[in-house]
PDB file of C-alpha atoms in Angstrom:
ATOM      1  CA  MET A  14      -8.439 -24.117  35.804  1.00  0.00           C
ATOM      2  CA  PRO A  15      -9.080 -25.047  32.169  1.00  0.00           C
ATOM      3  CA  ASN A  16      -6.526 -23.984  29.586  1.00  0.00           C
ATOM      4  CA  VAL A  17      -6.743 -20.554  28.830  1.00  0.00           C
ATOM      5  CA  GLN A  18      -5.266 -19.004  25.638  1.00  0.00           C
ATOM      6  CA  GLU A  19      -4.415 -15.379  25.763  1.00  0.00           C
ATOM      7  CA  LYS A  20      -5.985 -13.101  23.141  1.00  0.00           C
ATOM      8  CA  GLN A  21      -3.634 -11.864  20.848  1.00  0.00           C
ATOM      9  CA  LEU A  22      -4.018  -9.482  17.965  1.00  0.00           C
ATOM     10  CA  ARG A  23      -2.922 -11.138  14.368  1.00  0.00           C
ATOM     11  CA  TRP A  24      -0.998  -9.242  11.910  1.00  0.00           C
ATOM     12  CA  TYR A  25      -3.891  -8.413   9.851  1.00  0.00           C
ATOM     13  CA  ASN A  26      -5.816  -7.084  12.638  1.00  0.00           C
ATOM     14  CA  ILE A  27      -2.593  -4.863  13.152  1.00  0.00           C
ATOM     15  CA  ALA A  28      -2.266  -4.024   9.580  1.00  0.00           C
ATOM     16  CA  LEU A  29      -6.159  -3.233   9.130  1.00  0.00           C
ATOM     17  CA  MET A  30      -6.038  -0.882  12.092  1.00  0.00           C
ATOM     18  CA  SER A  31      -3.027   0.580  10.932  1.00  0.00           C
ATOM     19  CA  PHE A  32      -4.194   1.197   7.527  1.00  0.00           C
ATOM     20  CA  ILE A  33      -7.732   2.574   8.671  1.00  0.00           C
ATOM     21  CA  THR A  34      -6.033   5.252  11.648  1.00  0.00           C
ATOM     22  CA  VAL A  35      -3.343   6.245   8.738  1.00  0.00           C
ATOM     23  CA  TRP A  36      -5.080   6.242   5.269  1.00  0.00           C
ATOM     24  CA  GLY A  37      -8.678   5.295   5.700  1.00  0.00           C
ATOM     25  CA  PHE A  38     -11.074   3.891   3.412  1.00  0.00           C
ATOM     26  CA  GLY A  39     -12.214   7.227   2.767  1.00  0.00           C
ATOM     27  CA  ASN A  40      -9.157   8.395   0.789  1.00  0.00           C
ATOM     28  CA  VAL A  41      -9.520   5.121  -1.493  1.00  0.00           C
ATOM     29  CA  VAL A  42     -12.954   5.779  -2.192  1.00  0.00           C
ATOM     30  CA  ASN A  43     -12.588   9.594  -3.242  1.00  0.00           C
ATOM     31  CA  ASN A  44      -9.414   8.837  -4.864  1.00  0.00           C
ATOM     32  CA  TYR A  45     -10.863   6.315  -7.183  1.00  0.00           C
ATOM     33  CA  ALA A  46     -13.869   8.307  -7.840  1.00  0.00           C
ATOM     34  CA  ASN A  47     -11.532  11.207  -8.942  1.00  0.00           C
ATOM     35  CA  GLN A  48      -8.875   9.447 -10.797  1.00  0.00           C
ATOM     36  CA  GLY A  49     -10.217   6.021 -11.597  1.00  0.00           C
ATOM     37  CA  LEU A  50      -7.883   2.815 -12.137  1.00  0.00           C
ATOM     38  CA  VAL A  51      -4.782   5.230 -12.696  1.00  0.00           C
ATOM     39  CA  VAL A  52      -4.619   5.427  -8.760  1.00  0.00           C
ATOM     40  CA  VAL A  53      -3.727   2.351  -8.138  1.00  0.00           C
ATOM     41  CA  PHE A  54       0.241   3.158  -8.802  1.00  0.00           C
ATOM     42  CA  SER A  55      -0.074   6.363  -6.421  1.00  0.00           C
ATOM     43  CA  TRP A  56      -1.792   3.827  -3.867  1.00  0.00           C
ATOM     44  CA  VAL A  57       1.294   1.103  -4.057  1.00  0.00           C
ATOM     45  CA  PHE A  58       3.931   4.270  -4.152  1.00  0.00           C
ATOM     46  CA  ILE A  59       2.194   5.839  -1.012  1.00  0.00           C
ATOM     47  CA  PHE A  60       1.737   2.465   0.512  1.00  0.00           C
ATOM     48  CA  ALA A  61       5.612   2.011   0.199  1.00  0.00           C
ATOM     49  CA  LEU A  62       7.145   5.063   0.743  1.00  0.00           C
ATOM     50  CA  TYR A  63       4.451   6.671   3.464  1.00  0.00           C
ATOM     51  CA  PHE A  64       2.706   4.255   5.051  1.00  0.00           C
ATOM     52  CA  ILE A  65       4.824   1.452   5.857  1.00  0.00           C
ATOM     53  CA  PRO A  66       7.502   3.493   7.463  1.00  0.00           C
ATOM     54  CA  TYR A  67       4.897   5.649   9.238  1.00  0.00           C
ATOM     55  CA  ALA A  68       3.489   2.681  10.846  1.00  0.00           C
ATOM     56  CA  LEU A  69       6.695   1.117  11.588  1.00  0.00           C
ATOM     57  CA  ILE A  70       7.785   4.486  13.358  1.00  0.00           C
ATOM     58  CA  VAL A  71       4.802   5.189  15.046  1.00  0.00           C
ATOM     59  CA  GLY A  72       4.938   1.420  16.230  1.00  0.00           C
ATOM     60  CA  GLN A  73       8.352   1.996  17.738  1.00  0.00           C
ATOM     61  CA  LEU A  74       8.149   5.407  19.126  1.00  0.00           C
ATOM     62  CA  GLY A  75       4.965   4.101  20.828  1.00  0.00           C
ATOM     63  CA  SER A  76       6.383   1.274  22.252  1.00  0.00           C
ATOM     64  CA  THR A  77       9.294   3.016  23.434  1.00  0.00           C
ATOM     65  CA  PHE A  78       7.674   5.859  24.979  1.00  0.00           C
ATOM     66  CA  LYS A  79       4.623   3.828  26.927  1.00  0.00           C
ATOM     67  CA  GLU A  80       4.345   6.320  29.603  1.00  0.00           C
ATOM     68  CA  GLY A  81       4.026   9.638  27.739  1.00  0.00           C
ATOM     69  CA  LYS A  82       0.716  11.018  27.363  1.00  0.00           C
ATOM     70  CA  GLY A  83       1.461  13.635  24.759  1.00  0.00           C
ATOM     71  CA  GLY A  84       2.064  11.108  21.547  1.00  0.00           C
ATOM     72  CA  VAL A  85       4.090  12.705  18.966  1.00  0.00           C
ATOM     73  CA  SER A  86       4.901  15.793  21.454  1.00  0.00           C
ATOM     74  CA  THR A  87       6.135  13.220  23.941  1.00  0.00           C
ATOM     75  CA  TRP A  88       7.919  11.381  21.383  1.00  0.00           C
ATOM     76  CA  ILE A  89       9.911  14.405  19.854  1.00  0.00           C
ATOM     77  CA  LYS A  90      10.378  16.225  23.539  1.00  0.00           C
ATOM     78  CA  HIS A  91      12.401  12.998  24.398  1.00  0.00           C
ATOM     79  CA  THR A  92      14.328  12.666  21.276  1.00  0.00           C
ATOM     80  CA  MET A  93      15.000  16.072  19.843  1.00  0.00           C
ATOM     81  CA  GLY A  94      14.003  18.409  22.815  1.00  0.00           C
ATOM     82  CA  PRO A  95      11.137  20.541  23.991  1.00  0.00           C
ATOM     83  CA  GLY A  96      11.724  23.083  21.439  1.00  0.00           C
ATOM     84  CA  LEU A  97      10.890  20.964  18.313  1.00  0.00           C
ATOM     85  CA  ALA A  98       8.064  19.152  20.452  1.00  0.00           C
ATOM     86  CA  TYR A  99       6.384  22.403  20.992  1.00  0.00           C
ATOM     87  CA  LEU A 100       6.782  23.024  16.878  1.00  0.00           C
ATOM     88  CA  ALA A 101       5.573  19.484  16.240  1.00  0.00           C
ATOM     89  CA  ALA A 102       2.397  20.235  18.478  1.00  0.00           C
ATOM     90  CA  TRP A 103       1.985  23.744  17.000  1.00  0.00           C
ATOM     91  CA  THR A 104       1.999  22.598  13.566  1.00  0.00           C
ATOM     92  CA  TYR A 105      -0.155  19.548  14.325  1.00  0.00           C
ATOM     93  CA  TRP A 106      -2.539  22.274  15.610  1.00  0.00           C
ATOM     94  CA  VAL A 107      -2.445  24.391  12.638  1.00  0.00           C
ATOM     95  CA  VAL A 108      -2.844  21.411  10.126  1.00  0.00           C
ATOM     96  CA  HIS A 109      -6.038  20.535  11.956  1.00  0.00           C
ATOM     97  CA  ILE A 110      -7.489  24.029  11.530  1.00  0.00           C
ATOM     98  CA  PRO A 111      -8.559  23.576   7.767  1.00  0.00           C
ATOM     99  CA  TYR A 112      -9.108  19.634   8.284  1.00  0.00           C
ATOM    100  CA  LEU A 113     -11.872  20.448  10.637  1.00  0.00           C
ATOM    101  CA  ALA A 114     -13.311  22.999   8.694  1.00  0.00           C
ATOM    102  CA  GLN A 115     -13.896  21.024   5.673  1.00  0.00           C
ATOM    103  CA  LYS A 116     -15.653  18.370   7.748  1.00  0.00           C
ATOM    104  CA  PRO A 117     -19.320  19.986   7.963  1.00  0.00           C
ATOM    105  CA  GLN A 118     -18.887  20.543   3.989  1.00  0.00           C
ATOM    106  CA  ALA A 119     -17.874  16.428   3.920  1.00  0.00           C
ATOM    107  CA  ILE A 120     -21.113  15.872   5.903  1.00  0.00           C
ATOM    108  CA  LEU A 121     -23.590  17.924   3.574  1.00  0.00           C
ATOM    109  CA  ILE A 122     -22.044  16.013   0.525  1.00  0.00           C
ATOM    110  CA  ALA A 123     -22.418  12.836   2.398  1.00  0.00           C
ATOM    111  CA  LEU A 124     -26.097  13.595   3.388  1.00  0.00           C
ATOM    112  CA  GLY A 125     -26.712  14.366  -0.208  1.00  0.00           C
ATOM    113  CA  TRP A 126     -25.893  11.005  -1.538  1.00  0.00           C
ATOM    114  CA  ALA A 127     -27.745   9.352   1.383  1.00  0.00           C
ATOM    115  CA  LEU A 128     -30.868  11.573   0.527  1.00  0.00           C
ATOM    116  CA  LYS A 129     -30.596  11.963  -3.321  1.00  0.00           C
ATOM    117  CA  GLY A 130     -28.584   9.202  -4.492  1.00  0.00           C
ATOM    118  CA  ASP A 131     -25.865  11.603  -6.043  1.00  0.00           C
ATOM    119  CA  GLY A 132     -23.723  14.805  -5.136  1.00  0.00           C
ATOM    120  CA  SER A 133     -26.221  17.342  -6.268  1.00  0.00           C
ATOM    121  CA  LEU A 134     -27.827  18.380  -2.972  1.00  0.00           C
ATOM    122  CA  ILE A 135     -25.248  20.979  -2.252  1.00  0.00           C
ATOM    123  CA  LYS A 136     -25.303  22.451  -5.803  1.00  0.00           C
ATOM    124  CA  GLU A 137     -29.112  23.300  -4.998  1.00  0.00           C
ATOM    125  CA  TYR A 138     -27.948  26.074  -2.635  1.00  0.00           C
ATOM    126  CA  THR A 139     -26.057  29.531  -3.166  1.00  0.00           C
ATOM    127  CA  VAL A 140     -22.632  30.051  -1.902  1.00  0.00           C
ATOM    128  CA  VAL A 141     -23.712  31.805   1.204  1.00  0.00           C
ATOM    129  CA  ALA A 142     -26.336  29.721   2.268  1.00  0.00           C
ATOM    130  CA  LEU A 143     -23.874  26.513   1.786  1.00  0.00           C
ATOM    131  CA  GLN A 144     -21.516  28.828   3.818  1.00  0.00           C
ATOM    132  CA  GLY A 145     -23.799  29.175   6.739  1.00  0.00           C
ATOM    133  CA  LEU A 146     -25.155  25.748   6.553  1.00  0.00           C
ATOM    134  CA  THR A 147     -21.264  24.484   6.998  1.00  0.00           C
ATOM    135  CA  LEU A 148     -20.970  27.038   9.529  1.00  0.00           C
ATOM    136  CA  ALA A 149     -24.088  26.290  11.662  1.00  0.00           C
ATOM    137  CA  LEU A 150     -23.180  22.432  11.201  1.00  0.00           C
ATOM    138  CA  PHE A 151     -19.745  23.517  12.496  1.00  0.00           C
ATOM    139  CA  VAL A 152     -20.852  25.341  15.315  1.00  0.00           C
ATOM    140  CA  PHE A 153     -23.159  22.380  16.270  1.00  0.00           C
ATOM    141  CA  PHE A 154     -20.265  20.001  16.327  1.00  0.00           C
ATOM    142  CA  MET A 155     -18.339  22.740  18.554  1.00  0.00           C
ATOM    143  CA  TRP A 156     -21.180  22.829  21.218  1.00  0.00           C
ATOM    144  CA  VAL A 157     -21.776  19.041  21.240  1.00  0.00           C
ATOM    145  CA  ALA A 158     -17.456  18.635  21.843  1.00  0.00           C
ATOM    146  CA  SER A 159     -18.193  21.503  24.803  1.00  0.00           C
ATOM    147  CA  ARG A 160     -20.394  19.357  26.466  1.00  0.00           C
ATOM    148  CA  ALA A 161     -18.765  16.036  26.585  1.00  0.00           C
TER     149      ALA A 161
END
């Protein structure tokens, strides 16, 4: 049999996957657009104090509890008990309510940039119409998610 090499992830593949998962390019673009070059200091600060420790902690816990199917809840259940695991799962769920609620608006903003080349599309609608569009988009995605 010919010499077969195992496929391996290189450090830069893992670093990019971690960056996209934890931080994402959207945060880079949005923060740069809002704050300009001043944001570079906060990126370095956040990278050192949040991103690197978070990636190392998740990597360690993920490799320690390979059999767990609940992610953060499983890790906390095995390390700190079921009460804190429930609290972690609950807070994770609560945090996602506003996160998911703002996604349709972000889609409308991106659609405006794609169609008009600027962010003025949503400014053309009244607040009630924009809320209605956002709600309709949210309900549509909920319907799609319920079918999958």
